[in-house]
Amino acid sequence: MDSSDLTSGPSEIGSLTAHSNEESQFVGSSSGVYFINTVRRAFSGDLDSSKISLPLPEDTLVGSDEPHADQSPATARSPSVSGPSASPSKWQYDSEIARELGRAPPLDMARELMMVYFKVWHPLFPFLHGPSFLRAMELLYSGSHGTEGHTRTNIPSTSPDHRSACWTTIFQCVFNLASHLRPDLALPPESRIKSPGSMHSLLAILTRRQDLPSLQALLAAQLYLVAKMSLRTASTVGGCILRSMLHAGLHRCPFRYKELSTHDRQLRKRIFWSAYAIDRYLSQALGLPLGIQDSDVDVCAPGAHEVHSPGLHKVKDMSEGSTPRVMADSPGNGAQASSTAAQIELTNPQHPVQHRHSGIVDNGEQHQREIAFISYVESGKLTGRALELFHKSILVRSVRRSSVLVLVTDVHKWWNSLPPALQGHPTSTNGSRSPHDEPFHFGPFFTVLYHHLILLINRPSLSLSPSTPEFNSGLQTCIGAARGILSALRAEIDAKQALFWAGFLSAAWMAGLVLAFACQLRQYIWSKGSLEITDCLTFLRIMSAHWDTAKHCHRALSLLAENIRHSFTSAQQPRSSDSKGINSSSREEPSSPSASKRRRLSSYDPSVPLPSATASVESIAGQDLGPLNATGSGDGPLELTTNTPNGIETGYLGLPDFDLNTADLLQGANFDYLLDMFGQQYPSF
């Protein structure tokens, strides 16, 4: 775009009001708030502020249903004092929430489930603050010590009822998520979430306010729904999360606002990017438009350089070739903003910053603890770009070869830039140690993500005519990606790690379809493809213990495989028959290797390696898909003793009495003891 076509002068921006209870409210510039502040500044020299008190600009634009509409300007503008200093005091399970989600499990089980969650789920979705969670958990069980692990109902709560409702939701979702990974830690019936549909009834309670505990509770509920494969309900909850985040201003980088504490800035970013990553997954899985548009976001990516300063609209990198424009910023208090606070910001809607590889910044130990989160968010950005490129409305869809090439390059760049800890396969357990004591290895997870992205980008070309070069190139690329997915899933199972992510099912299903499609078109040899389809069927059968959808996928792929086998057998029959027309395969000896392939697979036992790919497709196609002892997992907790290790005093949870008053959310000083116990696996942020 010609620079002469760009408008000059300051551009309007919105206003954020931070409250003292982890709550904030955002009003965008299109509301007119920036212009109101401009008028206020114009009259500031003529008005006697001691005699005339103008209402806040937000109060003249927003309706009276705001929860803090009755607060005074001084109170409304007070700095946020959330975080460790605002950890909840005595609290109890909210009875209304407990009716839907269940009661707290016994203490010993809760301790183990908590460790499972923070070992597997938290590194990918760190929307909770570890020290605050531990403090809340200790307060919860401190009043019930010796009472069978359940909370007392007569504890007077000094926290608002809403906070108790949020914490009740968070804890029940955490416990049930961890139980999903550890079937051996069976929750008592009264502690289980009876139905994913229960989450619908909680939305009115959890969306009543736009504070951080509410968003954390909504995210915990959404993550539980994703794990249970209730994707439509998860997407509905995601819509509430999106609107709540926008009302709270989480789509704007918190480092622009001096009203926010250091703790809140870090936590707001983690909440936002966790919601962003889940939105990208759900949008792809359900084939829906993106809920969060990159062009509406200026929150700095996790692990990337922070380009904002409190109170200033900071400059972005000049390497984009964009034309700079001056931005006057007035976050939180437009009346006090001045043109001297103006900074340069690059703006180019055609090439937003999010569409580049973020360039992960190595910040030492903190970076290592965040690396899974950083990498998963980056994969979500790439997924969003693929959806925007190939799946926009057909009225506006325009796929340029150069755009596809840039996207493919960035996917490969992301994969090649991952650290070794997020690539490769975990070592198989040798039986000397329990798989629950092993650190969780995210290599197979990110391998599946990578190959699934390649499938997503090349899959549209498989709808073209098979005679076109684009089809044939895309098919061979998809075959390679499908084999990579199956190899990663095999590694996950061999290491006795749980198939914890619902995206594994979609990836396995697409891999099986690609291989069946290629074999049907005679573009892939059946003798090889049948073995890999058998592997895929095995994985789908294992997943069917957790997700009913896997049973449907297994049944469909079995029918396709049987159809392909029949077509190959029919084509080869004239050549494989003797003079009497008897098929040579009918003369197999029962003890022959081919006959042994037709054995039926027994129920999966995590302690026994999966059948190799020598089992025939037809032997699996007709199996009953009853309940299985589905997966072992390497996500088990490390036992927390109630003794005092090395003189460290422990509390009701058997955990050290941490100093929870740290101001910096991401510092690991409070978690050194747990970090040692996890072998550097515990994400202490």
mmCIF file of N, CA and C in Angstrom, residues 27-85:
data_model
loop_
_atom_site.group_PDB
_atom_site.id
_atom_site.type_symbol
_atom_site.label_atom_id
_atom_site.label_comp_id
_atom_site.label_asym_id
_atom_site.label_seq_id
_atom_site.Cartn_x
_atom_site.Cartn_y
_atom_site.Cartn_z
ATOM 1 N N VAL A 27 -13.132 -0.998 27.479
ATOM 2 C CA VAL A 27 -14.038 -0.346 26.536
ATOM 3 C C VAL A 27 -13.237 0.012 25.303
ATOM 4 N N GLY A 28 -13.640 -0.481 24.142
ATOM 5 C CA GLY A 28 -12.900 -0.257 22.908
ATOM 6 C C GLY A 28 -13.081 1.131 22.347
ATOM 7 N N SER A 29 -12.177 1.486 21.451
ATOM 8 C CA SER A 29 -12.161 2.852 20.921
ATOM 9 C C SER A 29 -13.399 3.181 20.088
ATOM 10 N N SER A 30 -14.004 2.159 19.463
ATOM 11 C CA SER A 30 -15.173 2.445 18.625
ATOM 12 C C SER A 30 -16.359 2.955 19.441
ATOM 13 N N SER A 31 -16.304 2.759 20.764
ATOM 14 C CA SER A 31 -17.374 3.258 21.629
ATOM 15 C C SER A 31 -17.356 4.767 21.758
ATOM 16 N N GLY A 32 -16.231 5.394 21.403
ATOM 17 C CA GLY A 32 -16.087 6.833 21.559
ATOM 18 C C GLY A 32 -15.343 7.246 22.805
ATOM 19 N N VAL A 33 -14.819 6.295 23.568
ATOM 20 C CA VAL A 33 -14.154 6.630 24.819
ATOM 21 C C VAL A 33 -12.910 7.485 24.578
ATOM 22 N N TYR A 34 -12.223 7.236 23.491
ATOM 23 C CA TYR A 34 -11.009 8.017 23.222
ATOM 24 C C TYR A 34 -11.374 9.469 22.913
ATOM 25 N N PHE A 35 -12.453 9.671 22.162
ATOM 26 C CA PHE A 35 -12.866 11.033 21.829
ATOM 27 C C PHE A 35 -13.345 11.767 23.071
ATOM 28 N N ILE A 36 -14.049 11.058 23.963
ATOM 29 C CA ILE A 36 -14.486 11.679 25.212
ATOM 30 C C ILE A 36 -13.291 12.174 26.000
ATOM 31 N N ASN A 37 -12.242 11.365 26.062
ATOM 32 C CA ASN A 37 -11.029 11.788 26.774
ATOM 33 C C ASN A 37 -10.366 12.966 26.082
ATOM 34 N N THR A 38 -10.454 13.011 24.762
ATOM 35 C CA THR A 38 -9.904 14.152 24.026
ATOM 36 C C THR A 38 -10.635 15.431 24.402
ATOM 37 N N VAL A 39 -11.974 15.357 24.498
ATOM 38 C CA VAL A 39 -12.756 16.517 24.906
ATOM 39 C C VAL A 39 -12.433 16.919 26.340
ATOM 40 N N ARG A 40 -12.284 15.925 27.218
ATOM 41 C CA ARG A 40 -11.941 16.225 28.614
ATOM 42 C C ARG A 40 -10.627 16.993 28.700
ATOM 43 N N ARG A 41 -9.659 16.562 27.909
ATOM 44 C CA ARG A 41 -8.369 17.259 27.932
ATOM 45 C C ARG A 41 -8.505 18.676 27.423
ATOM 46 N N ALA A 42 -9.374 18.884 26.429
ATOM 47 C CA ALA A 42 -9.552 20.220 25.874
ATOM 48 C C ALA A 42 -10.143 21.177 26.899
ATOM 49 N N PHE A 43 -10.978 20.648 27.818
ATOM 50 C CA PHE A 43 -11.605 21.491 28.832
ATOM 51 C C PHE A 43 -10.865 21.465 30.162
ATOM 52 N N SER A 44 -9.785 20.702 30.226
ATOM 53 C CA SER A 44 -9.122 20.514 31.525
ATOM 54 C C SER A 44 -8.614 21.826 32.110
ATOM 55 N N GLY A 45 -8.244 22.788 31.251
ATOM 56 C CA GLY A 45 -7.739 24.055 31.764
ATOM 57 C C GLY A 45 -8.821 24.995 32.232
ATOM 58 N N ASP A 46 -10.056 24.789 31.793
ATOM 59 C CA ASP A 46 -11.147 25.703 32.124
ATOM 60 C C ASP A 46 -12.026 25.211 33.263
ATOM 61 N N LEU A 47 -11.974 23.914 33.559
ATOM 62 C CA LEU A 47 -12.832 23.346 34.593
ATOM 63 C C LEU A 47 -12.101 23.287 35.921
ATOM 64 N N ASP A 48 -12.787 23.680 36.962
ATOM 65 C CA ASP A 48 -12.229 23.592 38.318
ATOM 66 C C ASP A 48 -12.558 22.199 38.851
ATOM 67 N N SER A 49 -11.546 21.320 38.866
ATOM 68 C CA SER A 49 -11.777 19.937 39.271
ATOM 69 C C SER A 49 -12.245 19.819 40.712
ATOM 70 N N SER A 50 -11.958 20.831 41.545
ATOM 71 C CA SER A 50 -12.391 20.765 42.935
ATOM 72 C C SER A 50 -13.881 21.021 43.084
ATOM 73 N N LYS A 51 -14.493 21.691 42.095
ATOM 74 C CA LYS A 51 -15.913 22.001 42.162
ATOM 75 C C LYS A 51 -16.745 21.155 41.215
ATOM 76 N N ILE A 52 -16.132 20.739 40.121
ATOM 77 C CA ILE A 52 -16.862 19.958 39.115
ATOM 78 C C ILE A 52 -16.200 18.604 38.967
ATOM 79 N N SER A 53 -16.930 17.574 39.184
ATOM 80 C CA SER A 53 -16.419 16.200 39.049
ATOM 81 C C SER A 53 -17.159 15.504 37.920
ATOM 82 N N LEU A 54 -16.511 15.392 36.806
ATOM 83 C CA LEU A 54 -17.125 14.734 35.656
ATOM 84 C C LEU A 54 -17.138 13.223 35.865
ATOM 85 N N PRO A 55 -18.160 12.548 35.390
ATOM 86 C CA PRO A 55 -18.171 11.076 35.503
ATOM 87 C C PRO A 55 -17.095 10.466 34.611
ATOM 88 N N LEU A 56 -16.736 9.264 34.939
ATOM 89 C CA LEU A 56 -15.758 8.565 34.116
ATOM 90 C C LEU A 56 -16.303 8.385 32.706
ATOM 91 N N PRO A 57 -15.451 8.450 31.700
ATOM 92 C CA PRO A 57 -15.935 8.255 30.324
ATOM 93 C C PRO A 57 -16.681 6.948 30.143
ATOM 94 N N GLU A 58 -16.177 5.872 30.795
ATOM 95 C CA GLU A 58 -16.838 4.569 30.662
ATOM 96 C C GLU A 58 -18.264 4.595 31.210
ATOM 97 N N ASP A 59 -18.488 5.403 32.263
ATOM 98 C CA ASP A 59 -19.811 5.443 32.872
ATOM 99 C C ASP A 59 -20.832 6.137 31.991
ATOM 100 N N THR A 60 -20.373 6.907 31.013
ATOM 101 C CA THR A 60 -21.305 7.563 30.093
ATOM 102 C C THR A 60 -21.593 6.714 28.865
ATOM 103 N N LEU A 61 -20.921 5.572 28.748
ATOM 104 C CA LEU A 61 -21.077 4.732 27.558
ATOM 105 C C LEU A 61 -21.655 3.370 27.848
ATOM 106 N N VAL A 62 -21.376 2.845 29.048
ATOM 107 C CA VAL A 62 -21.732 1.468 29.373
ATOM 108 C C VAL A 62 -22.978 1.449 30.242
ATOM 109 N N GLY A 63 -23.812 0.453 30.046
ATOM 110 C CA GLY A 63 -25.065 0.346 30.784
ATOM 111 C C GLY A 63 -24.869 0.095 32.262
ATOM 112 N N SER A 64 -25.971 0.129 33.000
ATOM 113 C CA SER A 64 -25.929 0.032 34.456
ATOM 114 C C SER A 64 -25.781 -1.384 34.968
ATOM 115 N N ASP A 65 -25.662 -2.383 34.057
ATOM 116 C CA ASP A 65 -25.528 -3.757 34.532
ATOM 117 C C ASP A 65 -24.101 -4.094 34.895
ATOM 118 N N GLU A 66 -23.197 -3.138 34.804
ATOM 119 C CA GLU A 66 -21.814 -3.386 35.197
ATOM 120 C C GLU A 66 -21.733 -3.628 36.696
ATOM 121 N N PRO A 67 -20.998 -4.638 37.165
ATOM 122 C CA PRO A 67 -20.961 -4.960 38.598
ATOM 123 C C PRO A 67 -20.336 -3.894 39.453
ATOM 124 N N HIS A 68 -19.543 -2.993 38.848
ATOM 125 C CA HIS A 68 -18.871 -1.969 39.650
ATOM 126 C C HIS A 68 -19.346 -0.573 39.274
ATOM 127 N N ALA A 69 -20.568 -0.502 38.747
ATOM 128 C CA ALA A 69 -21.074 0.795 38.321
ATOM 129 C C ALA A 69 -21.271 1.750 39.490
ATOM 130 N N ASP A 70 -21.442 1.193 40.690
ATOM 131 C CA ASP A 70 -21.697 2.037 41.845
ATOM 132 C C ASP A 70 -20.430 2.435 42.581
ATOM 133 N N GLN A 71 -19.280 2.081 42.044
ATOM 134 C CA GLN A 71 -18.038 2.421 42.732
ATOM 135 C C GLN A 71 -17.651 3.854 42.419
ATOM 136 N N SER A 72 -16.948 4.434 43.323
ATOM 137 C CA SER A 72 -16.436 5.779 43.097
ATOM 138 C C SER A 72 -15.273 5.724 42.134
ATOM 139 N N PRO A 73 -14.961 6.853 41.467
ATOM 140 C CA PRO A 73 -13.822 6.861 40.553
ATOM 141 C C PRO A 73 -12.524 6.441 41.230
ATOM 142 N N ALA A 74 -12.337 6.854 42.476
ATOM 143 C CA ALA A 74 -11.087 6.496 43.153
ATOM 144 C C ALA A 74 -10.989 5.000 43.363
ATOM 145 N N THR A 75 -12.126 4.387 43.734
ATOM 146 C CA THR A 75 -12.115 2.949 43.948
ATOM 147 C C THR A 75 -11.963 2.209 42.637
ATOM 148 N N ALA A 76 -12.640 2.703 41.612
ATOM 149 C CA ALA A 76 -12.605 2.019 40.318
ATOM 150 C C ALA A 76 -11.220 2.044 39.720
ATOM 151 N N ARG A 77 -10.445 3.068 40.056
ATOM 152 C CA ARG A 77 -9.112 3.193 39.463
ATOM 153 C C ARG A 77 -8.016 2.646 40.372
ATOM 154 N N SER A 78 -8.379 1.999 41.434
ATOM 155 C CA SER A 78 -7.364 1.506 42.362
ATOM 156 C C SER A 78 -6.553 0.405 41.727
ATOM 157 N N PRO A 79 -5.255 0.314 42.027
ATOM 158 C CA PRO A 79 -4.421 -0.724 41.439
ATOM 159 C C PRO A 79 -4.892 -2.111 41.834
ATOM 160 N N SER A 80 -4.589 -3.075 40.980
ATOM 161 C CA SER A 80 -4.964 -4.460 41.270
ATOM 162 C C SER A 80 -4.027 -5.030 42.315
ATOM 163 N N VAL A 81 -4.601 -5.742 43.260
ATOM 164 C CA VAL A 81 -3.790 -6.361 44.309
ATOM 165 C C VAL A 81 -4.117 -7.834 44.374
ATOM 166 N N SER A 82 -4.041 -8.498 43.240
ATOM 167 C CA SER A 82 -4.335 -9.921 43.191
ATOM 168 C C SER A 82 -3.059 -10.703 43.319
ATOM 169 N N GLY A 83 -3.194 -12.011 43.155
ATOM 170 C CA GLY A 83 -2.018 -12.857 43.180
ATOM 171 C C GLY A 83 -1.822 -13.493 44.538
ATOM 172 N N PRO A 84 -0.552 -13.840 44.867
ATOM 173 C CA PRO A 84 -0.298 -14.538 46.118
ATOM 174 C C PRO A 84 -0.819 -13.795 47.335
ATOM 175 N N SER A 85 -0.763 -12.462 47.303
ATOM 176 C CA SER A 85 -1.261 -11.707 48.450
ATOM 177 C C SER A 85 -2.769 -11.769 48.568
#
